[in-house]
Amino acid sequence: MAEPGIRASGYEIKEHVVQADWKTVLNTADTVSEYGATVDARNGELEAFLEFRSPAPEDPGEGPLAGLPVAVKDNIAVRDFRLTCGSKLLEQFESPYDATAVAQLKEAGARIVGKTSLDEFGMGSATDTSTLSATRNPWDLSRTAGGSSGGSAAAVASGMVPVALGSDTGGSVRQPASFCGVYGLKPTYGAVSRFGLVAYASSLDTIGVVADTPQRLESVFSVIAGSDEKDQTSVDIRSMQVRETPGLKALTVGVLAPDTADDPAVQQAVRDVETYLQSQGANTERVNLPVLEYAAAVYYTIATAEAGANLARFDGVRYGERPLYAENPDELVRLSRSTGLGDEVKLRILLGTYVLRSGFHDQYYGRAQRLRARISRDMQDLFTRVDVLVSPVFPTLAFPLGSDGLTPYQRKQADRYTTVANLAGVPALALPTGVYDGLPGGVQLTGPKGGDFGLIRLAKVLAGVFPPPTPPNYPRVWS
Ligand code: GLN
């Protein structure tokens, strides 16, 4: 039986508990080297960072995020840092430019301190398809930190940084955030520029934020949200017509039947939030999403088809590793890919090619597109009736690394709750609700397109009742 989450009835949460003034904290050579030593020790156990550089003490920065150390997932470009995408093929590749989101963070005074581990090209759920390092969970080193943004989530949960950028194509910000007990936002599709994010599946890809508090998540998201001429699919959600998320008393909440999740702790987390919202006068209704059954299949058909096309650029000619000798150009491409790419990535390129093959196209890709349209419509309809949907993030808590964990098929099926938001282009936020048998658990809030700030506002309210948990072995050094 799962223990109930840490419920905080009668417990007063002070806003901004974990708000440290990074500008003053990291302002001398001594404090910076202390910070570097803490990160070194913790990262030795967790392997969250692929690359870390202590910030310069004389450079506290100016702007709304002045001095804030930020980690960036290693499929997002940061000038002069490597951009490996967790792949051997790009192990030595350095980015000559900044992603738009990174440029905006720097402009706002944030300090980029490192690049975090990920599943190769973002393809996976446990950071273990990385050919460079598999991140461990700060709550239990034998378990995964989740994926694909496992490095970002573990870096935040273990107090190495207060905030990190991740990418979310099918759940890669929310699932690791939830496995590690921190906040993770997948924005509305296009709300944050994708310029400088290495493409996995372009119609689903988003840059998202992992943070230790919803306040911090908000301040970072506010800086990176906006349209960008370098990404023609980007939109300014501030100029979208979105219904205001009302206060709790006037809130209508859809709650996805919790028993669709395998783990009783996951079901408990959904019920905890439902019970609290009801106690505050919110109107809750249980909803059924018939499309959920198809979400993972639709997602993996579309994502692999797009991945096959996007990864064609890694041919050993333009980027990264290539063999010392090849007889001809075809062999150069073949050898570069066969030695540079890992098995999961190869599998997905093959699947993507398969679903697009002439004769199969209509049966797989065409069908998936029609189902995707249906999923979008169902979500649109849902948000005419409810302000927000509460659901599980993943059917289990953080699973064990290695052969005791989920099978590849189970892992893919388990993406059903998160992929819906990517397929429909709507925002979704994972938040922690407590500790269940020693592991963090939480729920997902999903909202209408452009409703990102509404979700964050609700997460702030819920943080007052479900405080963000801290892993016992990694106390927050800066709070
Ligand atoms: N687990 C999903 C996948 O493997 C999600 C990945 C992501 O969001 N980048 O594709």
CSV table of C-alpha atoms and ligand atoms in Angstrom, one decimal:
chain,number,residue,atom,x,y,z
A,1,MET,CA,0.0,0.0,0.0
A,2,ALA,CA,1.2,3.4,-0.8
A,3,GLU,CA,1.6,5.9,2.0
A,4,PRO,CA,-0.5,9.0,1.5
A,5,GLY,CA,1.6,11.8,0.2
A,6,ILE,CA,2.9,14.4,2.6
A,7,ARG,CA,-0.2,16.3,3.1
A,8,ALA,CA,0.2,19.7,4.5
A,9,SER,CA,-3.1,20.4,6.3
A,10,GLY,CA,-2.4,23.2,8.7
A,11,TYR,CA,1.1,23.7,7.4
A,12,GLU,CA,1.9,27.2,6.3
A,13,ILE,CA,4.0,27.4,3.2
A,14,LYS,CA,5.9,30.6,2.9
A,15,GLU,CA,6.0,31.8,-0.7
A,16,HIS,CA,9.5,31.7,-2.2
A,17,VAL,CA,10.9,29.3,0.4
A,18,VAL,CA,13.6,28.2,-1.9
A,19,GLN,CA,14.3,31.6,-3.4
A,20,ALA,CA,18.0,32.3,-2.8
A,21,ASP,CA,19.6,35.5,-4.0
A,22,TRP,CA,22.0,33.8,-6.4
A,23,LYS,CA,23.6,37.1,-7.3
A,24,THR,CA,24.9,37.6,-3.7
A,25,VAL,CA,25.3,33.9,-3.0
A,26,LEU,CA,27.7,33.3,-5.9
A,27,ASN,CA,29.6,36.6,-5.7
A,28,THR,CA,33.0,35.6,-4.3
A,29,ALA,CA,35.6,33.2,-5.6
A,30,ASP,CA,35.1,31.2,-2.4
A,31,THR,CA,31.4,30.7,-2.7
A,32,VAL,CA,31.7,29.9,-6.4
A,33,SER,CA,34.3,27.2,-5.7
A,34,GLU,CA,32.1,25.8,-2.9
A,35,TYR,CA,29.3,25.6,-5.4
A,36,GLY,CA,31.5,23.9,-7.9
A,37,ALA,CA,32.6,21.3,-5.3
A,38,THR,CA,29.0,20.6,-4.3
A,39,VAL,CA,28.1,20.0,-8.0
A,40,ASP,CA,31.1,17.8,-8.5
A,41,ALA,CA,30.3,15.6,-5.6
A,42,ARG,CA,26.6,15.3,-6.4
A,43,ASN,CA,27.2,14.9,-10.1
A,44,GLY,CA,29.6,12.1,-9.5
A,45,GLU,CA,26.7,10.1,-8.1
A,46,LEU,CA,24.0,11.3,-10.4
A,47,GLU,CA,25.6,12.0,-13.8
A,48,ALA,CA,23.1,14.7,-14.5
A,49,PHE,CA,25.6,17.1,-16.2
A,50,LEU,CA,27.6,16.2,-19.2
A,51,GLU,CA,29.5,19.4,-18.9
A,52,PHE,CA,29.6,22.0,-16.0
A,53,ARG,CA,31.4,25.3,-15.7
A,54,SER,CA,31.3,27.3,-12.5
A,55,PRO,CA,30.0,30.9,-13.2
A,56,ALA,CA,32.5,33.7,-12.9
A,57,PRO,CA,32.0,35.5,-9.6
A,58,GLU,CA,32.8,38.9,-11.1
A,59,ASP,CA,29.9,38.5,-13.5
A,60,PRO,CA,26.7,38.5,-11.5
A,61,GLY,CA,24.6,39.8,-14.6
A,62,GLU,CA,21.8,42.2,-14.7
A,63,GLY,CA,18.1,41.8,-15.5
A,64,PRO,CA,15.1,39.9,-14.1
A,65,LEU,CA,17.1,36.7,-13.7
A,66,ALA,CA,20.3,38.4,-12.5
A,67,GLY,CA,22.9,35.8,-11.3
A,68,LEU,CA,20.5,32.8,-11.7
A,69,PRO,CA,22.5,29.6,-12.6
A,70,VAL,CA,20.6,27.7,-15.3
A,71,ALA,CA,21.4,24.3,-16.8
A,72,VAL,CA,20.5,23.5,-20.4
A,73,LYS,CA,19.6,20.1,-21.9
A,74,ASP,CA,22.3,19.0,-24.3
A,75,ASN,CA,20.1,19.2,-27.3
A,76,ILE,CA,19.7,22.9,-27.0
A,77,ALA,CA,22.5,25.1,-28.4
A,78,VAL,CA,24.6,27.2,-26.1
A,79,ARG,CA,27.4,29.0,-27.8
A,80,ASP,CA,30.9,27.5,-27.1
A,81,PHE,CA,29.5,24.6,-25.2
A,82,ARG,CA,29.3,21.2,-26.7
A,83,LEU,CA,26.0,20.1,-28.2
A,84,THR,CA,26.1,16.3,-28.0
A,85,CYS,CA,22.4,15.3,-27.9
A,86,GLY,CA,23.6,12.4,-25.8
A,87,SER,CA,25.0,10.9,-29.0
A,88,LYS,CA,28.5,9.5,-29.8
A,89,LEU,CA,28.0,11.0,-33.3
A,90,LEU,CA,28.1,14.5,-31.8
A,91,GLU,CA,30.4,13.9,-28.9
A,92,GLN,CA,32.9,16.5,-29.9
A,93,PHE,CA,30.5,19.0,-31.6
A,94,GLU,CA,30.5,22.5,-30.3
A,95,SER,CA,27.7,24.9,-30.9
A,96,PRO,CA,28.7,28.1,-32.7
A,97,TYR,CA,25.5,29.9,-31.6
A,98,ASP,CA,22.9,30.3,-28.9
A,99,ALA,CA,19.3,29.0,-29.2
A,100,THR,CA,16.9,31.9,-29.0
A,101,ALA,CA,15.7,30.7,-25.5
A,102,VAL,CA,19.3,30.6,-24.3
A,103,ALA,CA,20.0,34.1,-25.7
A,104,GLN,CA,16.9,35.4,-23.9
A,105,LEU,CA,18.0,33.9,-20.6
A,106,LYS,CA,21.5,35.4,-21.0
A,107,GLU,CA,20.0,38.8,-21.9
A,108,ALA,CA,17.9,38.5,-18.7
A,109,GLY,CA,21.0,38.0,-16.6
A,110,ALA,CA,21.0,34.2,-16.1
A,111,ARG,CA,24.2,32.3,-16.1
A,112,ILE,CA,24.4,29.1,-18.2
A,113,VAL,CA,26.4,26.7,-16.0
A,114,GLY,CA,26.2,23.5,-17.9
A,115,LYS,CA,24.7,21.0,-20.3
A,116,THR,CA,22.6,18.1,-19.0
A,117,SER,CA,22.3,14.5,-20.0
A,118,LEU,CA,19.4,13.1,-22.1
A,119,ASP,CA,18.3,10.1,-24.0
A,120,GLU,CA,20.0,10.2,-27.4
A,121,PHE,CA,18.3,12.9,-29.5
A,122,GLY,CA,15.5,13.0,-26.8
A,123,MET,CA,14.4,9.5,-27.8
A,124,GLY,CA,13.6,7.6,-24.6
A,125,SER,CA,12.1,7.7,-21.1
A,126,ALA,CA,15.0,7.0,-18.8
A,127,THR,CA,18.1,8.8,-20.0
A,128,ASP,CA,19.5,5.4,-20.7
A,129,THR,CA,19.5,5.5,-24.5
A,130,SER,CA,22.2,8.1,-24.1
A,131,THR,CA,25.4,6.8,-25.5
A,132,LEU,CA,27.3,9.1,-23.0
A,133,SER,CA,25.7,8.8,-19.5
A,134,ALA,CA,22.6,7.4,-17.8
A,135,THR,CA,21.3,9.8,-15.1
A,136,ARG,CA,20.3,8.4,-11.7
A,137,ASN,CA,17.4,9.5,-9.6
A,138,PRO,CA,18.4,11.7,-6.5
A,139,TRP,CA,15.7,9.9,-4.5
A,140,ASP,CA,17.1,6.4,-5.2
A,141,LEU,CA,20.3,5.9,-7.2
A,142,SER,CA,19.1,2.5,-8.5
A,143,ARG,CA,16.2,4.2,-10.2
A,144,THR,CA,16.0,6.3,-13.3
A,145,ALA,CA,15.7,10.1,-13.2
A,146,GLY,CA,13.3,9.7,-16.1
A,147,GLY,CA,13.7,10.9,-19.6
A,148,SER,CA,14.5,12.2,-21.9
A,149,SER,CA,15.3,15.4,-19.9
A,150,GLY,CA,16.5,13.3,-16.9
A,151,GLY,CA,19.7,15.3,-16.5
A,152,SER,CA,17.8,18.6,-16.2
A,153,ALA,CA,15.3,17.1,-13.6
A,154,ALA,CA,18.0,15.4,-11.5
A,155,ALA,CA,20.2,18.6,-11.6
A,156,VAL,CA,17.3,20.6,-10.2
A,157,ALA,CA,16.0,18.0,-7.7
A,158,SER,CA,19.4,17.5,-6.2
A,159,GLY,CA,19.9,21.3,-5.7
A,160,MET,CA,22.7,21.6,-8.2
A,161,VAL,CA,20.7,24.3,-10.1
A,162,PRO,CA,17.4,25.9,-9.3
A,163,VAL,CA,16.2,25.7,-12.9
A,164,ALA,CA,17.0,24.0,-16.2
A,165,LEU,CA,15.7,24.0,-19.7
A,166,GLY,CA,14.5,20.7,-21.2
A,167,SER,CA,12.7,19.7,-24.3
A,168,ASP,CA,9.4,17.9,-24.5
A,169,THR,CA,8.2,16.1,-27.6
A,170,GLY,CA,6.1,13.4,-25.9
A,171,GLY,CA,6.6,14.0,-22.1
A,172,SER,CA,10.3,14.5,-21.8
A,173,VAL,CA,10.1,17.5,-19.4
A,174,ARG,CA,7.1,16.4,-17.4
A,175,GLN,CA,7.9,12.7,-16.8
A,176,PRO,CA,11.5,13.3,-15.4
A,177,ALA,CA,10.3,16.3,-13.4
A,178,SER,CA,7.6,14.1,-11.8
A,179,PHE,CA,10.1,11.2,-11.2
A,180,CYS,CA,12.4,13.6,-9.4
A,181,GLY,CA,9.8,15.7,-7.5
A,182,VAL,CA,10.2,19.0,-9.2
A,183,TYR,CA,8.0,21.2,-11.5
A,184,GLY,CA,8.1,20.8,-15.3
A,185,LEU,CA,6.2,22.8,-17.9
A,186,LYS,CA,5.6,21.8,-21.5
A,187,PRO,CA,4.4,25.0,-23.1
A,188,THR,CA,1.8,25.5,-25.8
A,189,TYR,CA,3.4,24.4,-29.1
A,190,GLY,CA,5.3,27.4,-30.4
A,191,ALA,CA,5.1,29.4,-27.2
A,192,VAL,CA,8.9,29.2,-26.9
A,193,SER,CA,11.1,29.4,-30.0
A,194,ARG,CA,12.5,26.1,-31.2
A,195,PHE,CA,15.5,27.9,-32.9
A,196,GLY,CA,18.6,26.1,-31.6
A,197,LEU,CA,16.7,23.0,-30.4
A,198,VAL,CA,18.0,20.0,-32.3
A,199,ALA,CA,14.9,18.7,-34.0
A,200,TYR,CA,13.5,15.3,-33.1
A,201,ALA,CA,9.8,15.5,-34.3
A,202,SER,CA,9.3,19.1,-35.3
A,203,SER,CA,5.5,19.2,-35.1
A,204,LEU,CA,5.6,18.0,-31.5
A,205,ASP,CA,8.9,19.5,-30.2
A,206,THR,CA,8.8,22.2,-27.5
A,207,ILE,CA,11.4,23.7,-25.2
A,208,GLY,CA,10.2,23.5,-21.6
A,209,VAL,CA,11.3,24.5,-18.1
A,210,VAL,CA,12.2,22.4,-15.1
A,211,ALA,CA,12.3,24.3,-11.8
A,212,ASP,CA,12.4,23.8,-8.0
A,213,THR,CA,9.4,26.1,-7.4
A,214,PRO,CA,6.5,27.3,-9.6
A,215,GLN,CA,7.5,30.9,-8.9
A,216,ARG,CA,10.9,30.2,-10.5
A,217,LEU,CA,9.3,28.3,-13.3
A,218,GLU,CA,7.2,31.4,-14.0
A,219,SER,CA,10.0,33.9,-14.0
A,220,VAL,CA,12.1,31.8,-16.4
A,221,PHE,CA,9.1,30.9,-18.7
A,222,SER,CA,8.1,34.6,-18.8
A,223,VAL,CA,11.6,35.4,-20.2
A,224,ILE,CA,11.6,32.7,-22.9
A,225,ALA,CA,8.0,32.9,-24.0
A,226,GLY,CA,7.4,34.9,-27.2
A,227,SER,CA,7.4,34.7,-31.0
A,228,ASP,CA,10.7,34.7,-32.8
A,229,GLU,CA,11.3,35.4,-36.5
A,230,LYS,CA,13.8,32.5,-36.6
A,231,ASP,CA,11.0,30.1,-35.8
A,232,GLN,CA,8.0,30.6,-38.1
A,233,THR,CA,5.8,28.3,-35.9
A,234,SER,CA,6.4,30.4,-32.8
A,235,VAL,CA,3.5,32.4,-31.3
A,236,ASP,CA,3.2,35.0,-28.6
A,237,ILE,CA,0.8,33.4,-26.2
A,238,ARG,CA,0.3,36.7,-24.4
A,239,SER,CA,-1.6,38.0,-27.4
A,240,MET,CA,-3.8,34.9,-27.6
A,241,GLN,CA,-7.4,35.1,-26.5
A,242,VAL,CA,-7.5,32.7,-23.6
A,243,ARG,CA,-10.2,32.5,-20.9
A,244,GLU,CA,-8.7,33.5,-17.5
A,245,THR,CA,-8.3,30.6,-15.2
A,246,PRO,CA,-10.7,31.6,-12.3
A,247,GLY,CA,-9.9,31.2,-8.6
A,248,LEU,CA,-10.6,27.9,-7.0
A,249,LYS,CA,-14.2,28.5,-6.1
A,250,ALA,CA,-15.2,29.2,-9.7
A,251,LEU,CA,-12.8,26.6,-11.2
A,252,THR,CA,-14.2,23.7,-13.2
A,253,VAL,CA,-11.7,20.8,-13.1
A,254,GLY,CA,-11.8,17.6,-15.2
A,255,VAL,CA,-10.2,14.7,-13.4
A,256,LEU,CA,-9.1,11.8,-15.5
A,257,ALA,CA,-10.2,8.5,-13.8
A,258,PRO,CA,-7.1,7.7,-11.7
A,259,ASP,CA,-7.5,3.9,-12.0
A,260,THR,CA,-6.1,4.1,-15.5
A,261,ALA,CA,-2.7,4.3,-13.9
A,262,ASP,CA,-0.9,1.1,-12.7
A,263,ASP,CA,0.6,2.3,-9.5
A,264,PRO,CA,-1.7,3.0,-6.5
A,265,ALA,CA,0.6,5.9,-5.5
A,266,VAL,CA,-0.1,7.6,-8.9
A,267,GLN,CA,-3.8,7.1,-8.4
A,268,GLN,CA,-3.5,8.5,-4.8
A,269,ALA,CA,-1.7,11.7,-6.1
A,270,VAL,CA,-4.6,12.4,-8.5
A,271,ARG,CA,-7.2,11.8,-5.7
A,272,ASP,CA,-5.2,14.0,-3.3
A,273,VAL,CA,-5.4,16.9,-5.7
A,274,GLU,CA,-9.0,16.2,-6.5
A,275,THR,CA,-10.0,16.1,-2.8
A,276,TYR,CA,-8.2,19.4,-2.1
A,277,LEU,CA,-9.7,21.2,-5.0
A,278,GLN,CA,-13.2,20.0,-3.9
A,279,SER,CA,-12.5,21.1,-0.4
A,280,GLN,CA,-11.8,24.6,-1.7
A,281,GLY,CA,-15.1,24.8,-3.6
A,282,ALA,CA,-13.9,23.9,-7.0
A,283,ASN,CA,-16.3,22.0,-9.2
A,284,THR,CA,-14.7,18.7,-10.3
A,285,GLU,CA,-16.0,16.1,-12.7
A,286,ARG,CA,-14.5,12.8,-13.7
A,287,VAL,CA,-13.7,12.7,-17.4
A,288,ASN,CA,-13.1,9.9,-19.8
A,289,LEU,CA,-10.7,10.4,-22.7
A,290,PRO,CA,-11.3,7.6,-25.2
A,291,VAL,CA,-8.5,8.9,-27.3
A,292,LEU,CA,-6.0,8.1,-24.6
A,293,GLU,CA,-6.0,4.5,-25.7
A,294,TYR,CA,-4.5,5.5,-29.1
A,295,ALA,CA,-2.3,8.4,-27.9
A,296,ALA,CA,1.0,6.4,-27.6
A,297,ALA,CA,0.5,4.6,-30.9
A,298,VAL,CA,-0.3,7.8,-32.8
A,299,TYR,CA,2.6,9.6,-31.1
A,300,TYR,CA,5.2,7.0,-32.0
A,301,THR,CA,4.0,6.8,-35.6
A,302,ILE,CA,4.2,10.5,-36.1
A,303,ALA,CA,7.3,11.1,-34.0
A,304,THR,CA,9.3,8.3,-35.7
A,305,ALA,CA,8.2,9.5,-39.2
A,306,GLU,CA,9.4,13.0,-38.5
A,307,ALA,CA,12.6,11.8,-36.7
A,308,GLY,CA,13.5,9.8,-39.8
A,309,ALA,CA,13.5,12.9,-41.9
A,310,ASN,CA,15.1,15.2,-39.2
A,311,LEU,CA,18.0,12.9,-38.5
A,312,ALA,CA,18.9,12.5,-42.2
A,313,ARG,CA,21.3,15.5,-41.7
A,314,PHE,CA,23.6,13.4,-39.5
A,315,ASP,CA,25.5,11.9,-42.4
A,316,GLY,CA,29.1,12.2,-41.2
A,317,VAL,CA,29.7,15.1,-43.7
A,318,ARG,CA,28.2,18.1,-42.1
A,319,TYR,CA,28.3,17.3,-38.4
A,320,GLY,CA,30.2,15.2,-35.9
A,321,GLU,CA,32.1,11.9,-36.0
A,322,ARG,CA,33.0,10.2,-39.2
A,323,PRO,CA,35.2,7.2,-40.0
A,324,LEU,CA,38.9,7.8,-40.8
A,325,TYR,CA,38.5,6.0,-44.1
A,326,ALA,CA,35.6,5.2,-46.5
A,327,GLU,CA,35.7,3.9,-50.0
A,328,ASN,CA,32.9,6.2,-51.3
A,329,PRO,CA,30.3,8.7,-50.1
A,330,ASP,CA,27.7,6.1,-49.5
A,331,GLU,CA,30.0,4.1,-47.3
A,332,LEU,CA,31.0,7.3,-45.4
A,333,VAL,CA,27.3,7.9,-44.5
A,334,ARG,CA,26.7,4.3,-43.7
A,335,LEU,CA,29.7,3.9,-41.4
A,336,SER,CA,29.1,7.3,-39.7
A,337,ARG,CA,25.6,6.3,-38.8
A,338,SER,CA,26.2,2.7,-37.9
A,339,THR,CA,29.0,3.6,-35.5
A,340,GLY,CA,27.7,7.0,-34.3
A,341,LEU,CA,24.1,6.2,-33.5
A,342,GLY,CA,22.7,4.0,-30.8
A,343,ASP,CA,20.2,1.2,-31.1
A,344,GLU,CA,17.1,3.1,-30.0
A,345,VAL,CA,17.7,5.9,-32.5
A,346,LYS,CA,18.4,3.4,-35.3
A,347,LEU,CA,15.1,1.6,-34.4
A,348,ARG,CA,13.2,4.8,-34.6
A,349,ILE,CA,14.6,5.8,-38.0
A,350,LEU,CA,13.7,2.4,-39.3
A,351,LEU,CA,10.2,2.6,-37.9
A,352,GLY,CA,9.8,6.1,-39.3
A,353,THR,CA,10.8,4.9,-42.7
A,354,TYR,CA,8.5,1.9,-42.4
A,355,VAL,CA,5.4,4.0,-41.6
A,356,LEU,CA,6.0,6.3,-44.5
A,357,ARG,CA,6.7,3.6,-47.1
A,358,SER,CA,4.6,3.7,-50.1
A,359,GLY,CA,1.8,1.2,-49.7
A,360,PHE,CA,1.9,1.6,-45.9
A,361,HIS,CA,1.6,5.3,-45.7
A,362,ASP,CA,-2.2,5.4,-45.5
A,363,GLN,CA,-2.4,2.5,-43.1
A,364,TYR,CA,0.0,4.0,-40.6
A,365,TYR,CA,1.0,7.6,-41.0
A,366,GLY,CA,-2.2,8.8,-42.7
A,367,ARG,CA,-4.3,7.1,-40.0
A,368,ALA,CA,-2.1,8.5,-37.2
A,369,GLN,CA,-2.7,12.0,-38.7
A,370,ARG,CA,-6.4,11.5,-38.7
A,371,LEU,CA,-6.4,10.3,-35.1
A,372,ARG,CA,-4.2,13.3,-34.1
A,373,ALA,CA,-6.8,15.6,-35.6
A,374,ARG,CA,-9.4,13.8,-33.5
A,375,ILE,CA,-7.3,14.1,-30.3
A,376,SER,CA,-6.9,17.9,-30.9
A,377,ARG,CA,-10.7,18.2,-31.4
A,378,ASP,CA,-11.5,16.2,-28.3
A,379,MET,CA,-9.1,18.4,-26.2
A,380,GLN,CA,-10.6,21.6,-27.7
A,381,ASP,CA,-14.1,20.3,-26.8
A,382,LEU,CA,-12.9,19.4,-23.3
A,383,PHE,CA,-11.6,22.9,-22.6
A,384,THR,CA,-15.0,24.4,-23.5
A,385,ARG,CA,-16.4,22.5,-20.5
A,386,VAL,CA,-13.5,22.5,-18.0
A,387,ASP,CA,-10.7,25.0,-17.2
A,388,VAL,CA,-8.1,22.4,-16.5
A,389,LEU,CA,-7.6,18.7,-16.6
A,390,VAL,CA,-5.9,16.8,-13.8
A,391,SER,CA,-4.3,13.5,-14.7
A,392,PRO,CA,-1.4,11.2,-13.9
A,393,VAL,CA,1.9,12.1,-15.6
A,394,PHE,CA,3.0,8.5,-16.0
A,395,PRO,CA,1.4,5.2,-14.8
A,396,THR,CA,4.3,4.5,-12.4
A,397,LEU,CA,6.7,6.3,-10.1
A,398,ALA,CA,10.4,6.3,-11.1
A,399,PHE,CA,11.2,2.8,-12.2
A,400,PRO,CA,14.4,0.9,-11.7
A,401,LEU,CA,17.3,1.3,-14.1
A,402,GLY,CA,18.3,-1.8,-16.0
A,403,SER,CA,16.4,-5.0,-16.5
A,404,ASP,CA,14.2,-4.6,-13.4
A,405,GLY,CA,12.6,-1.6,-15.1
A,406,LEU,CA,9.8,-1.4,-17.7
A,407,THR,CA,10.2,-3.2,-21.0
A,408,PRO,CA,10.6,-1.0,-24.1
A,409,TYR,CA,7.0,-1.7,-25.1
A,410,GLN,CA,5.7,-0.8,-21.6
A,411,ARG,CA,7.7,2.4,-21.6
A,412,LYS,CA,6.2,3.5,-24.9
A,413,GLN,CA,2.6,2.7,-23.8
A,414,ALA,CA,3.3,4.6,-20.6
A,415,ASP,CA,3.7,7.8,-22.6
A,416,ARG,CA,-0.1,7.9,-23.1
A,417,TYR,CA,-0.8,10.7,-20.5
A,418,THR,CA,1.9,13.0,-21.7
A,419,THR,CA,1.8,12.6,-25.5
A,420,VAL,CA,-1.8,13.9,-25.7
A,421,ALA,CA,-0.7,17.4,-24.9
A,422,ASN,CA,2.1,17.3,-27.6
A,423,LEU,CA,-0.3,15.9,-30.2
A,424,ALA,CA,-2.9,18.6,-29.4
A,425,GLY,CA,-0.3,21.4,-29.0
A,426,VAL,CA,-1.7,22.4,-25.6
A,427,PRO,CA,0.3,23.2,-22.5
A,428,ALA,CA,0.8,20.8,-19.6
A,429,LEU,CA,2.6,21.0,-16.3
A,430,ALA,CA,3.8,18.3,-13.9
A,431,LEU,CA,3.9,19.2,-10.2
A,432,PRO,CA,4.9,17.2,-7.2
A,433,THR,CA,2.3,16.3,-4.6
A,434,GLY,CA,4.4,14.4,-2.0
A,435,VAL,CA,6.5,11.4,-1.3
A,436,TYR,CA,5.0,7.9,-1.7
A,437,ASP,CA,7.0,5.0,-0.3
A,438,GLY,CA,10.2,7.1,-0.6
A,439,LEU,CA,9.6,8.3,-4.1
A,440,PRO,CA,8.1,11.5,-5.3
A,441,GLY,CA,4.7,11.5,-7.0
A,442,GLY,CA,2.6,14.1,-8.6
A,443,VAL,CA,0.0,15.0,-11.2
A,444,GLN,CA,-0.2,16.7,-14.5
A,445,LEU,CA,-2.3,19.8,-15.2
A,446,THR,CA,-3.3,20.3,-18.8
A,447,GLY,CA,-4.9,23.4,-20.2
A,448,PRO,CA,-6.2,25.0,-23.4
A,449,LYS,CA,-3.8,26.5,-26.0
A,450,GLY,CA,-2.2,29.6,-24.6
A,451,GLY,CA,-3.3,28.8,-21.0
A,452,ASP,CA,0.3,28.3,-19.8
A,453,PHE,CA,0.2,31.1,-17.2
A,454,GLY,CA,-3.1,29.8,-15.9
A,455,LEU,CA,-1.5,26.4,-15.2
A,456,ILE,CA,1.4,28.0,-13.5
A,457,ARG,CA,-0.9,30.1,-11.3
A,458,LEU,CA,-2.8,26.9,-10.3
A,459,ALA,CA,0.6,25.2,-9.6
A,460,LYS,CA,1.5,28.1,-7.3
A,461,VAL,CA,-1.7,27.6,-5.3
A,462,LEU,CA,-1.2,23.9,-5.1
A,463,ALA,CA,2.4,24.4,-3.9
A,464,GLY,CA,1.0,26.0,-0.8
A,465,VAL,CA,-0.7,22.7,0.1
A,466,PHE,CA,1.7,20.2,-1.6
A,467,PRO,CA,5.1,21.6,-0.9
A,468,PRO,CA,7.9,20.5,-3.2
A,469,PRO,CA,9.8,17.6,-1.5
A,470,THR,CA,13.5,17.5,-1.1
A,471,PRO,CA,15.5,14.2,-1.5
A,472,PRO,CA,17.0,13.3,1.9
A,473,ASN,CA,20.6,12.9,0.6
A,474,TYR,CA,20.6,16.2,-1.4
A,475,PRO,CA,19.4,19.0,0.8
A,476,ARG,CA,18.9,22.3,-0.9
A,477,VAL,CA,22.2,24.0,-0.3
A,478,TRP,CA,21.0,27.5,-1.3
A,479,SER,CA,17.7,27.9,0.5
B,1,GLN,N1,9.4,9.1,-24.2
B,1,GLN,C1,9.1,9.8,-25.4
B,1,GLN,C2,9.9,9.3,-26.5
B,1,GLN,O1,10.7,8.5,-26.3
B,1,GLN,C3,9.2,11.2,-25.2
B,1,GLN,C4,10.5,11.8,-25.6
B,1,GLN,C5,10.5,13.3,-25.6
B,1,GLN,O2,9.6,14.0,-25.2
B,1,GLN,N2,11.6,13.9,-26.2
B,1,GLN,O3,9.8,9.7,-27.6
